[in-house]
């Protein structure tokens, strides 16, 4: 008697009236939303616009689903095109069967189309969404649990998966929960990419390549444990050979990219980077600032052609300010006639009174003479 095990759900679909709610589909949808949410946060942190990741995901996700299904159908064609099989089942994606290799390959094509339309580099976008894709895979693998598929060899470990279905050649029993192993591995891959990206400032697609390489390492040993039907080459399952080849390509890309393009992209989305005051720099804003500065210069210090305004004395006071305050005119503008005394009158004597007295005295002197 088993004391502990992971139970399998009695069914993988619930019906809400005529609408089927499939656990596999829910896991895929949750994974997509998780990847877009985290990718959007990372994209904004790198200087991109909010919403760009979702806009490109509109292209990448459908392409990825088609690519994943094509890879599965091509590599397991006997499940759909052999004797006694219905080829229409190849289109029933909700029943399970997505190959991650095809999903990434064709999904990258869709992402490239989306990036071209937005005018942004695909490697930078891929770096932003890389850990989110790993977490999306972790969520998507639970769809295999709902469908009771893709389990490993028989085991008596306390975390063994209890398979109860006998359809499609399944044998009820206790098996390694390879879906759980891969789910946990993908979580670790996502955390590794986030750490390495912060530690080494990865750019130009190297964060995405690290995700691919790390995933392939885990997929190799997990794939080796599985017991579902698969094509074998030299004693290894086809997906094992695929993991080896993709791992080598990812590592080669990391090495060559680091030599050719070290560091990280300074601009990932043209026109979206913040300037010094934290606001987005736009053409209109730049033009407005330039126009304001020119206007200010014209209004200050260049109002007339004489150059008098803005001329300051040794104290830093404008000559115009001195004149307007009634403190006297500049020396160049003194209108005192030559020969007149500039000595101020005695205190208590009105200006002009002394002048009239002097005129009378001069007139009397003239008569006497």
Short mmCIF file of C-alpha atoms in Angstrom, two decimals:
data_model
loop_
_atom_site.label_atom_id
_atom_site.label_comp_id
_atom_site.label_asym_id
_atom_site.label_seq_id
_atom_site.Cartn_x
_atom_site.Cartn_y
_atom_site.Cartn_z
CA UNK A 1 0.00 0.00 0.00
CA UNK A 2 1.35 3.37 -1.04
CA UNK A 3 1.52 5.83 1.83
CA UNK A 4 2.18 8.93 -0.28
CA UNK A 5 1.84 9.80 -3.95
CA UNK A 6 0.69 12.55 -6.29
CA UNK A 7 -2.89 11.85 -7.37
CA UNK A 8 -4.02 12.45 -10.92
CA UNK A 9 -7.23 14.37 -11.60
CA UNK A 10 -10.18 12.16 -12.41
CA UNK A 11 -10.78 14.18 -15.56
CA UNK A 12 -9.04 16.95 -17.41
CA UNK A 13 -12.10 18.87 -18.56
CA UNK A 14 -15.10 20.43 -16.83
CA UNK A 15 -18.25 21.48 -18.62
CA UNK A 16 -19.90 24.81 -17.93
CA UNK A 17 -23.12 24.05 -19.72
CA UNK A 18 -22.12 23.44 -23.35
CA UNK A 19 -18.71 25.11 -22.84
CA UNK A 20 -15.79 22.76 -22.06
CA UNK A 21 -13.18 24.08 -19.63
CA UNK A 22 -10.00 22.15 -20.23
CA UNK A 23 -7.21 22.11 -17.66
CA UNK A 24 -4.54 21.83 -20.38
CA UNK A 25 -5.78 25.00 -22.09
CA UNK A 26 -5.95 26.90 -18.80
CA UNK A 27 -2.32 26.03 -18.03
CA UNK A 28 -1.22 27.31 -21.45
CA UNK A 29 -3.20 30.55 -21.04
CA UNK A 30 -1.82 31.15 -17.55
CA UNK A 31 1.69 30.63 -18.89
CA UNK A 32 1.19 33.13 -21.72
CA UNK A 33 -0.12 35.83 -19.37
CA UNK A 34 2.75 35.21 -16.96
CA UNK A 35 5.35 35.53 -19.73
CA UNK A 36 3.80 38.75 -21.08
CA UNK A 37 3.44 40.31 -17.62
CA UNK A 38 7.03 39.65 -16.56
CA UNK A 39 8.39 40.46 -20.01
CA UNK A 40 6.61 43.82 -19.97
CA UNK A 41 8.16 44.74 -16.61
CA UNK A 42 11.63 43.79 -17.81
CA UNK A 43 11.16 45.62 -21.11
CA UNK A 44 10.17 48.85 -19.37
CA UNK A 45 13.16 48.51 -17.01
CA UNK A 46 15.43 48.34 -20.07
CA UNK A 47 13.98 51.54 -21.52
CA UNK A 48 11.11 50.25 -23.66
CA UNK A 49 7.49 51.30 -23.82
CA UNK A 50 4.72 49.64 -21.84
CA UNK A 51 2.63 47.37 -24.05
CA UNK A 52 5.31 46.60 -26.62
CA UNK A 53 5.83 43.05 -25.32
CA UNK A 54 2.11 42.33 -25.57
CA UNK A 55 1.92 43.79 -29.07
CA UNK A 56 4.69 41.50 -30.28
CA UNK A 57 3.27 38.54 -28.35
CA UNK A 58 0.16 38.86 -30.54
CA UNK A 59 2.43 37.64 -33.34
CA UNK A 60 4.69 35.30 -31.37
CA UNK A 61 2.06 33.27 -29.47
CA UNK A 62 -0.06 32.07 -32.45
CA UNK A 63 3.09 31.25 -34.41
CA UNK A 64 4.44 29.40 -31.39
CA UNK A 65 1.29 27.32 -30.95
CA UNK A 66 1.30 26.35 -34.61
CA UNK A 67 5.02 25.54 -34.51
CA UNK A 68 4.67 23.47 -31.36
CA UNK A 69 1.82 21.47 -32.82
CA UNK A 70 3.62 20.93 -36.13
CA UNK A 71 6.72 19.62 -34.36
CA UNK A 72 4.63 17.20 -32.32
CA UNK A 73 2.62 15.93 -35.29
CA UNK A 74 5.71 15.52 -37.49
CA UNK A 75 7.77 13.68 -34.87
CA UNK A 76 4.81 11.52 -33.77
CA UNK A 77 3.04 11.20 -37.09
CA UNK A 78 2.04 7.57 -36.40
CA UNK A 79 -0.41 8.83 -33.76
CA UNK A 80 -2.43 10.57 -36.47
CA UNK A 81 -1.69 9.02 -39.85
CA UNK A 82 -1.15 5.31 -39.17
CA UNK A 83 -3.78 2.59 -39.66
CA UNK A 84 -6.83 3.01 -37.46
CA UNK A 85 -6.01 6.66 -36.65
CA UNK A 86 -8.01 9.73 -37.58
CA UNK A 87 -5.89 12.47 -39.14
CA UNK A 88 -8.40 15.06 -37.93
CA UNK A 89 -7.05 14.50 -34.41
CA UNK A 90 -3.88 16.30 -35.50
CA UNK A 91 -5.82 19.56 -35.17
CA UNK A 92 -7.13 18.83 -31.66
CA UNK A 93 -4.51 20.85 -29.84
CA UNK A 94 -6.60 20.93 -26.66
CA UNK A 95 -5.97 17.21 -26.18
CA UNK A 96 -2.26 17.87 -25.66
CA UNK A 97 0.79 17.59 -27.83
CA UNK A 98 3.01 20.65 -28.19
CA UNK A 99 6.72 20.41 -28.96
CA UNK A 100 8.70 23.17 -27.27
CA UNK A 101 11.33 23.09 -30.00
CA UNK A 102 8.82 23.92 -32.72
CA UNK A 103 7.09 26.46 -30.47
CA UNK A 104 10.31 28.39 -29.89
CA UNK A 105 11.42 28.20 -33.53
CA UNK A 106 8.18 29.35 -35.15
CA UNK A 107 7.39 31.65 -32.23
CA UNK A 108 10.70 33.41 -32.89
CA UNK A 109 9.60 33.95 -36.48
CA UNK A 110 6.38 35.57 -35.31
CA UNK A 111 8.30 37.72 -32.83
CA UNK A 112 10.69 38.80 -35.59
CA UNK A 113 7.74 39.98 -37.68
CA UNK A 114 6.32 41.91 -34.72
CA UNK A 115 9.70 43.48 -33.92
CA UNK A 116 10.19 44.54 -37.53
CA UNK A 117 6.82 46.27 -37.49
CA UNK A 118 7.77 48.16 -34.31
CA UNK A 119 11.33 48.91 -35.40
CA UNK A 120 13.02 47.27 -32.40
CA UNK A 121 15.79 44.62 -32.25
CA UNK A 122 14.58 41.04 -31.79
CA UNK A 123 17.53 40.01 -29.50
CA UNK A 124 16.69 42.75 -26.98
CA UNK A 125 13.02 41.71 -26.90
CA UNK A 126 14.01 38.06 -26.53
CA UNK A 127 16.24 38.91 -23.56
CA UNK A 128 13.34 40.67 -21.85
CA UNK A 129 10.89 37.76 -22.22
CA UNK A 130 13.38 34.90 -21.64
CA UNK A 131 12.70 34.24 -17.93
CA UNK A 132 8.97 34.72 -18.50
CA UNK A 133 9.03 31.99 -21.15
CA UNK A 134 10.67 29.65 -18.65
CA UNK A 135 7.97 30.38 -16.07
CA UNK A 136 5.32 29.92 -18.76
CA UNK A 137 6.69 26.46 -19.49
CA UNK A 138 6.60 25.68 -15.77
CA UNK A 139 2.88 26.51 -15.73
CA UNK A 140 2.16 24.77 -19.03
CA UNK A 141 3.65 21.46 -17.87
CA UNK A 142 0.81 21.09 -15.40
CA UNK A 143 -1.43 20.58 -18.41
CA UNK A 144 0.26 17.18 -18.79
CA UNK A 145 -0.86 16.38 -15.26
CA UNK A 146 -4.48 17.11 -16.18
CA UNK A 147 -4.18 14.85 -19.24
CA UNK A 148 -2.24 12.10 -17.38
CA UNK A 149 0.52 12.08 -19.98
CA UNK A 150 4.31 12.32 -20.36
CA UNK A 151 5.25 10.55 -17.13
CA UNK A 152 8.45 8.62 -16.40
CA UNK A 153 9.42 5.13 -15.36
CA UNK A 154 7.69 3.25 -12.58
CA UNK A 155 8.81 4.17 -9.05
CA UNK A 156 7.85 3.71 -5.43
CA UNK A 157 9.08 7.13 -4.30
CA UNK A 158 6.71 9.07 -2.03
CA UNK A 159 6.21 11.69 -4.76
CA UNK A 160 5.29 9.13 -7.42
CA UNK A 161 2.50 10.09 -9.82
CA UNK A 162 -0.54 7.84 -9.68
CA UNK A 163 -1.82 7.19 -13.21
CA UNK A 164 -5.39 5.94 -13.28
CA UNK A 165 -6.28 6.20 -16.98
CA UNK A 166 -5.92 3.20 -19.30
CA UNK A 167 -6.68 4.98 -22.60
CA UNK A 168 -4.15 5.16 -25.46
CA UNK A 169 -2.10 2.28 -24.05
CA UNK A 170 -1.59 3.70 -20.56
CA UNK A 171 -1.01 1.23 -17.75
CA UNK A 172 -2.32 2.40 -14.36
CA UNK A 173 0.38 2.57 -11.71
CA UNK A 174 2.93 4.80 -9.99
CA UNK A 175 5.49 6.64 -12.12
CA UNK A 176 8.06 9.41 -11.97
CA UNK A 177 6.21 12.75 -12.32
CA UNK A 178 8.40 14.07 -15.12
CA UNK A 179 5.92 16.91 -15.66
CA UNK A 180 6.71 18.09 -12.11
CA UNK A 181 10.46 17.67 -12.60
CA UNK A 182 10.40 19.81 -15.72
CA UNK A 183 8.11 22.39 -14.12
CA UNK A 184 10.49 22.86 -11.20
CA UNK A 185 13.49 22.90 -13.53
CA UNK A 186 11.90 25.67 -15.61
CA UNK A 187 11.34 27.75 -12.47
CA UNK A 188 15.03 27.35 -11.68
CA UNK A 189 15.98 28.33 -15.24
CA UNK A 190 13.88 31.50 -15.01
CA UNK A 191 15.51 32.50 -11.72
CA UNK A 192 18.96 31.73 -13.15
CA UNK A 193 18.38 34.00 -16.15
CA UNK A 194 17.14 36.85 -13.92
CA UNK A 195 20.19 36.55 -11.66
CA UNK A 196 22.71 36.26 -14.50
CA UNK A 197 21.14 39.17 -16.36
CA UNK A 198 21.57 41.41 -13.30
CA UNK A 199 25.02 40.10 -12.43
CA UNK A 200 26.60 40.18 -15.89
CA UNK A 201 24.37 42.74 -17.70
CA UNK A 202 23.52 40.37 -20.54
CA UNK A 203 22.47 41.83 -23.85
CA UNK A 204 22.12 41.20 -27.59
CA UNK A 205 20.20 37.94 -27.06
CA UNK A 206 22.56 36.34 -24.54
CA UNK A 207 19.94 36.14 -21.76
CA UNK A 208 17.65 34.26 -24.13
CA UNK A 209 20.49 31.98 -25.21
CA UNK A 210 21.24 31.23 -21.54
CA UNK A 211 17.61 30.26 -21.03
CA UNK A 212 17.77 27.91 -24.03
CA UNK A 213 21.04 26.30 -22.91
CA UNK A 214 19.91 25.83 -19.31
CA UNK A 215 16.56 24.39 -20.37
CA UNK A 216 18.25 21.89 -22.69
CA UNK A 217 20.37 20.54 -19.82
CA UNK A 218 17.30 19.74 -17.77
CA UNK A 219 15.27 18.50 -20.72
CA UNK A 220 18.00 15.97 -21.59
CA UNK A 221 17.85 14.04 -18.32
CA UNK A 222 14.08 14.43 -17.91
CA UNK A 223 13.47 13.20 -21.45
CA UNK A 224 15.69 10.21 -20.74
CA UNK A 225 13.31 9.17 -17.92
CA UNK A 226 10.13 9.21 -20.00
CA UNK A 227 8.47 5.99 -21.16
CA UNK A 228 6.00 7.28 -23.75
CA UNK A 229 6.54 6.20 -27.35
CA UNK A 230 9.23 8.14 -29.21
CA UNK A 231 11.69 7.71 -32.07
CA UNK A 232 15.15 6.56 -31.01
CA UNK A 233 18.49 7.27 -32.68
CA UNK A 234 21.57 5.39 -31.43
CA UNK A 235 19.75 4.48 -28.24
CA UNK A 236 18.63 8.02 -27.42
CA UNK A 237 15.22 9.56 -27.88
CA UNK A 238 14.87 12.11 -30.67
CA UNK A 239 14.27 14.93 -28.19
CA UNK A 240 17.52 14.07 -26.42
CA UNK A 241 19.46 14.62 -29.65
CA UNK A 242 17.52 17.80 -30.24
CA UNK A 243 18.42 19.04 -26.75
CA UNK A 244 22.12 18.32 -27.36
CA UNK A 245 22.16 20.16 -30.69
CA UNK A 246 20.24 23.19 -29.45
CA UNK A 247 22.41 23.39 -26.32
CA UNK A 248 25.59 23.54 -28.41
CA UNK A 249 24.14 26.23 -30.67
CA UNK A 250 23.05 28.33 -27.68
CA UNK A 251 26.48 28.14 -26.03
CA UNK A 252 28.19 28.99 -29.33
CA UNK A 253 25.94 32.02 -29.72
CA UNK A 254 26.76 33.25 -26.20
CA UNK A 255 30.52 33.01 -26.85
CA UNK A 256 30.47 34.65 -30.30
CA UNK A 257 27.98 37.33 -29.31
CA UNK A 258 30.01 38.32 -26.24
CA UNK A 259 33.08 38.81 -28.43
CA UNK A 260 31.36 40.66 -31.23
CA UNK A 261 28.91 42.77 -29.22
CA UNK A 262 29.92 43.04 -25.56
CA UNK A 263 27.69 44.82 -23.09
CA UNK A 264 24.02 45.60 -23.50
CA UNK A 265 21.99 47.69 -25.92
CA UNK A 266 21.77 51.31 -24.82
CA UNK A 267 18.50 51.86 -26.71
CA UNK A 268 16.00 49.03 -27.12
CA UNK A 269 13.08 51.06 -28.47
CA UNK A 270 13.72 54.33 -30.33
CA UNK A 271 12.02 57.35 -28.78
CA UNK A 272 11.09 55.54 -25.57
CA UNK A 273 14.09 56.24 -23.32
CA UNK A 274 13.74 58.66 -20.37
CA UNK A 275 15.85 61.83 -20.31
CA UNK A 276 17.50 63.43 -17.31
CA UNK A 277 14.30 64.71 -15.71
CA UNK A 278 12.55 61.37 -16.08
CA UNK A 279 10.21 62.38 -18.92
CA UNK A 280 10.18 60.96 -22.39
CA UNK A 281 12.13 62.95 -24.93
CA UNK A 282 10.14 63.73 -28.04
CA UNK A 283 10.79 65.85 -31.08
CA UNK A 284 8.12 68.34 -30.05
CA UNK A 285 9.56 68.68 -26.57
CA UNK A 286 13.04 69.29 -27.89
CA UNK A 287 11.81 71.87 -30.35
CA UNK A 288 9.82 73.65 -27.65
CA UNK A 289 12.81 73.85 -25.35
CA UNK A 290 15.00 75.27 -28.13
CA UNK A 291 12.39 77.83 -29.13
CA UNK A 292 11.89 78.98 -25.57
CA UNK A 293 15.58 79.44 -25.03
CA UNK A 294 15.97 81.52 -28.18
CA UNK A 295 13.04 83.69 -27.26
CA UNK A 296 14.38 84.30 -23.80
CA UNK A 297 17.66 85.41 -25.21
CA UNK A 298 15.99 87.83 -27.62
CA UNK A 299 13.89 89.33 -24.82
CA UNK A 300 16.83 89.92 -22.50
CA UNK A 301 19.83 92.02 -23.37
CA UNK A 302 18.92 92.57 -27.06
CA UNK A 303 15.90 94.88 -27.04
CA UNK A 304 17.49 97.91 -28.72
CA UNK A 305 20.39 98.62 -31.01
CA UNK A 306 22.21 100.97 -28.67
CA UNK A 307 23.41 98.25 -26.32
CA UNK A 308 22.67 100.54 -23.40
CA UNK A 309 20.34 98.11 -21.75
CA UNK A 310 22.15 95.37 -19.99
CA UNK A 311 25.28 97.57 -19.44
CA UNK A 312 26.11 97.51 -15.79
CA UNK A 313 28.39 99.62 -13.62
CA UNK A 314 30.93 98.25 -11.27
CA UNK A 315 28.30 97.43 -8.66
CA UNK A 316 26.37 95.24 -11.05
CA UNK A 317 23.45 97.74 -11.33
CA UNK A 318 21.95 98.43 -14.73
CA UNK A 319 22.29 102.06 -15.87
CA UNK A 320 18.65 102.07 -16.86
CA UNK A 321 17.68 101.00 -13.36
CA UNK A 322 19.67 103.90 -11.88
CA UNK A 323 18.02 106.44 -14.14
CA UNK A 324 14.50 105.14 -13.56
CA UNK A 325 15.03 105.29 -9.80
CA UNK A 326 15.88 109.03 -10.01
CA UNK A 327 19.40 108.56 -8.77
CA UNK A 328 21.00 110.44 -11.64
CA UNK A 329 22.12 109.79 -15.18
CA UNK A 330 25.26 108.14 -16.33
CA UNK A 331 28.23 110.45 -16.82
CA UNK A 332 28.01 110.20 -20.58
CA UNK A 333 24.52 111.72 -20.51
CA UNK A 334 25.24 114.67 -18.05
CA UNK A 335 23.74 117.87 -19.64
CA UNK A 336 25.28 120.49 -17.23
CA UNK A 337 26.55 123.43 -19.35
CA UNK A 338 30.25 124.16 -19.27
CA UNK A 339 31.22 126.78 -16.70
CA UNK A 340 28.27 126.21 -14.37
CA UNK A 341 28.97 124.95 -10.97
CA UNK A 342 27.79 121.52 -10.22
CA UNK A 343 27.93 122.24 -6.47
CA UNK A 344 24.47 121.72 -4.94
CA UNK A 345 22.76 124.73 -3.33
CA UNK A 346 22.89 125.43 0.38
CA UNK A 347 20.60 123.41 2.46
CA UNK A 348 17.24 125.13 2.96
CA UNK A 349 17.60 127.24 -0.23
CA UNK A 350 15.34 126.43 -3.08
CA UNK A 351 17.03 125.71 -6.35
CA UNK A 352 16.29 128.58 -8.69
CA UNK A 353 16.04 131.24 -5.90
CA UNK A 354 19.80 131.68 -5.75
CA UNK A 355 19.93 131.92 -9.50
CA UNK A 356 17.40 134.84 -9.63
CA UNK A 357 19.31 136.84 -6.96
CA UNK A 358 22.52 136.51 -8.86
CA UNK A 359 20.78 137.76 -12.00
CA UNK A 360 19.54 140.94 -10.21
CA UNK A 361 22.99 141.66 -8.83
CA UNK A 362 24.51 141.33 -12.25
CA UNK A 363 21.87 143.64 -13.72
CA UNK A 364 22.55 146.35 -11.03
CA UNK A 365 26.27 146.21 -11.62
CA UNK A 366 25.69 146.75 -15.32
CA UNK A 367 23.65 149.99 -14.66
CA UNK A 368 26.29 151.48 -12.36
CA UNK A 369 28.95 150.92 -14.88
#
